[in-house]
XYZ file of C-alpha atoms in Angstrom:
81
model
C 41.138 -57.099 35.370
C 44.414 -55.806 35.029
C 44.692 -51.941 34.648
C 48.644 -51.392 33.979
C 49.262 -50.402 37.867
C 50.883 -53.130 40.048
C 48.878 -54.791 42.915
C 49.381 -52.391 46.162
C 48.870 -54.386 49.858
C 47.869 -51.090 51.924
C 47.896 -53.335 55.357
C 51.335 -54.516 54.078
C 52.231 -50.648 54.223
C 50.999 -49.671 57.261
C 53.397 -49.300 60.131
C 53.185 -51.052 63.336
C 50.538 -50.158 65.772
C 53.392 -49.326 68.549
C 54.790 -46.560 65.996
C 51.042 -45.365 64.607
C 49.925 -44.994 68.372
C 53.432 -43.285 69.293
C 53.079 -40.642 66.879
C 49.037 -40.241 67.762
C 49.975 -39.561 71.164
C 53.418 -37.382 70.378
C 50.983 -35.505 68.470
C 47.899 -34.763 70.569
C 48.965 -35.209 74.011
C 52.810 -35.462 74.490
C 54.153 -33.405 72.123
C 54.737 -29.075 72.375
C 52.689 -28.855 69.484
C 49.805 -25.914 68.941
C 49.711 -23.201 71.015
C 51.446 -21.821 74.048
C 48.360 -22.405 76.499
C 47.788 -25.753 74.955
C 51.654 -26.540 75.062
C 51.618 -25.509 78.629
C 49.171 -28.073 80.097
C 51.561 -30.329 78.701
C 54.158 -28.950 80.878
C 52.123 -28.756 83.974
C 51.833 -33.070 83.385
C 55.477 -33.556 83.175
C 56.149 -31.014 86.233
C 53.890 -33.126 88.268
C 55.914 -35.669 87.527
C 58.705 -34.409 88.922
C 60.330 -33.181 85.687
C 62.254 -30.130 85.902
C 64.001 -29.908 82.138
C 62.932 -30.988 78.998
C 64.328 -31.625 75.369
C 63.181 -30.620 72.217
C 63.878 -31.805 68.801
C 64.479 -28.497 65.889
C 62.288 -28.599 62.567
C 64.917 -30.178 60.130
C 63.873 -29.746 56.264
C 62.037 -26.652 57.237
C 63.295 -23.316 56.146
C 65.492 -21.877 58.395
C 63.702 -18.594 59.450
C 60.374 -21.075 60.039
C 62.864 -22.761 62.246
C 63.856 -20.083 63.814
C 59.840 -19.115 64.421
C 59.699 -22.577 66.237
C 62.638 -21.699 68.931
C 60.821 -17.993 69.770
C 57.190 -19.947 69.962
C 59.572 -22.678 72.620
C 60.884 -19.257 74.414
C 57.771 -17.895 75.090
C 56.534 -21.180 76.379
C 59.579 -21.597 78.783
C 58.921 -17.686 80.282
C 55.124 -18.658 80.258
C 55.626 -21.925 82.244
C-alpha cells in the first residue's frame, strides 16, 4: 500500500561498520569525553604508551562561550594529569 512517503532503505543509510565502530570507540574509550577522572584514565593508557602530547579537536557549531567551557574542562585535565 502506498502511503504518499517514498520507500526509505535504512541498511542503505547506515554507514560503514569501520566508521560506526570508530565513533563507538572515540566515544566511550578513546575520546576526552565526560569527566576529568574519567578523561584521565584515558590519559594514563596513552602515557603508557609512551605518549607524551596529545591533540584535541575544538567544538565547532557550538556557541562560543560553551566552547570556551570545553578548553577550561581540557585545562583542568592537563594540571590534573
Amino acid at each position: 500500500m502506498r502511503t504518499g512517503w517514498p520507500s526509505f532503505d535504512r541498511a542503505a543509510a547506515e554507514p560503514p561498520i569501520v566508521v560506526r565502530r570508530a565513533y563507538d570507540r572515540s566515544l566511550t574509550s578513546d575520546g576526552l569525553f565526560g569527566s576529568v577522572a574519567e578523561a584521565l584514565r584515558v590519559v594514563a593508557r596513552v602515557r603508557a604508551a609512551d605518549v607524551d602530547e596529545a591533540a584535541c579537536l575544538i567544538d565547532v557549531g557550538v556557541p562560543t562561550d560553551v566552547a570556551l567551557a570545553g578548553l577550561a574542562r581540557l585545562d583542568r585535565l592537563r594540571a590534573a594529569a
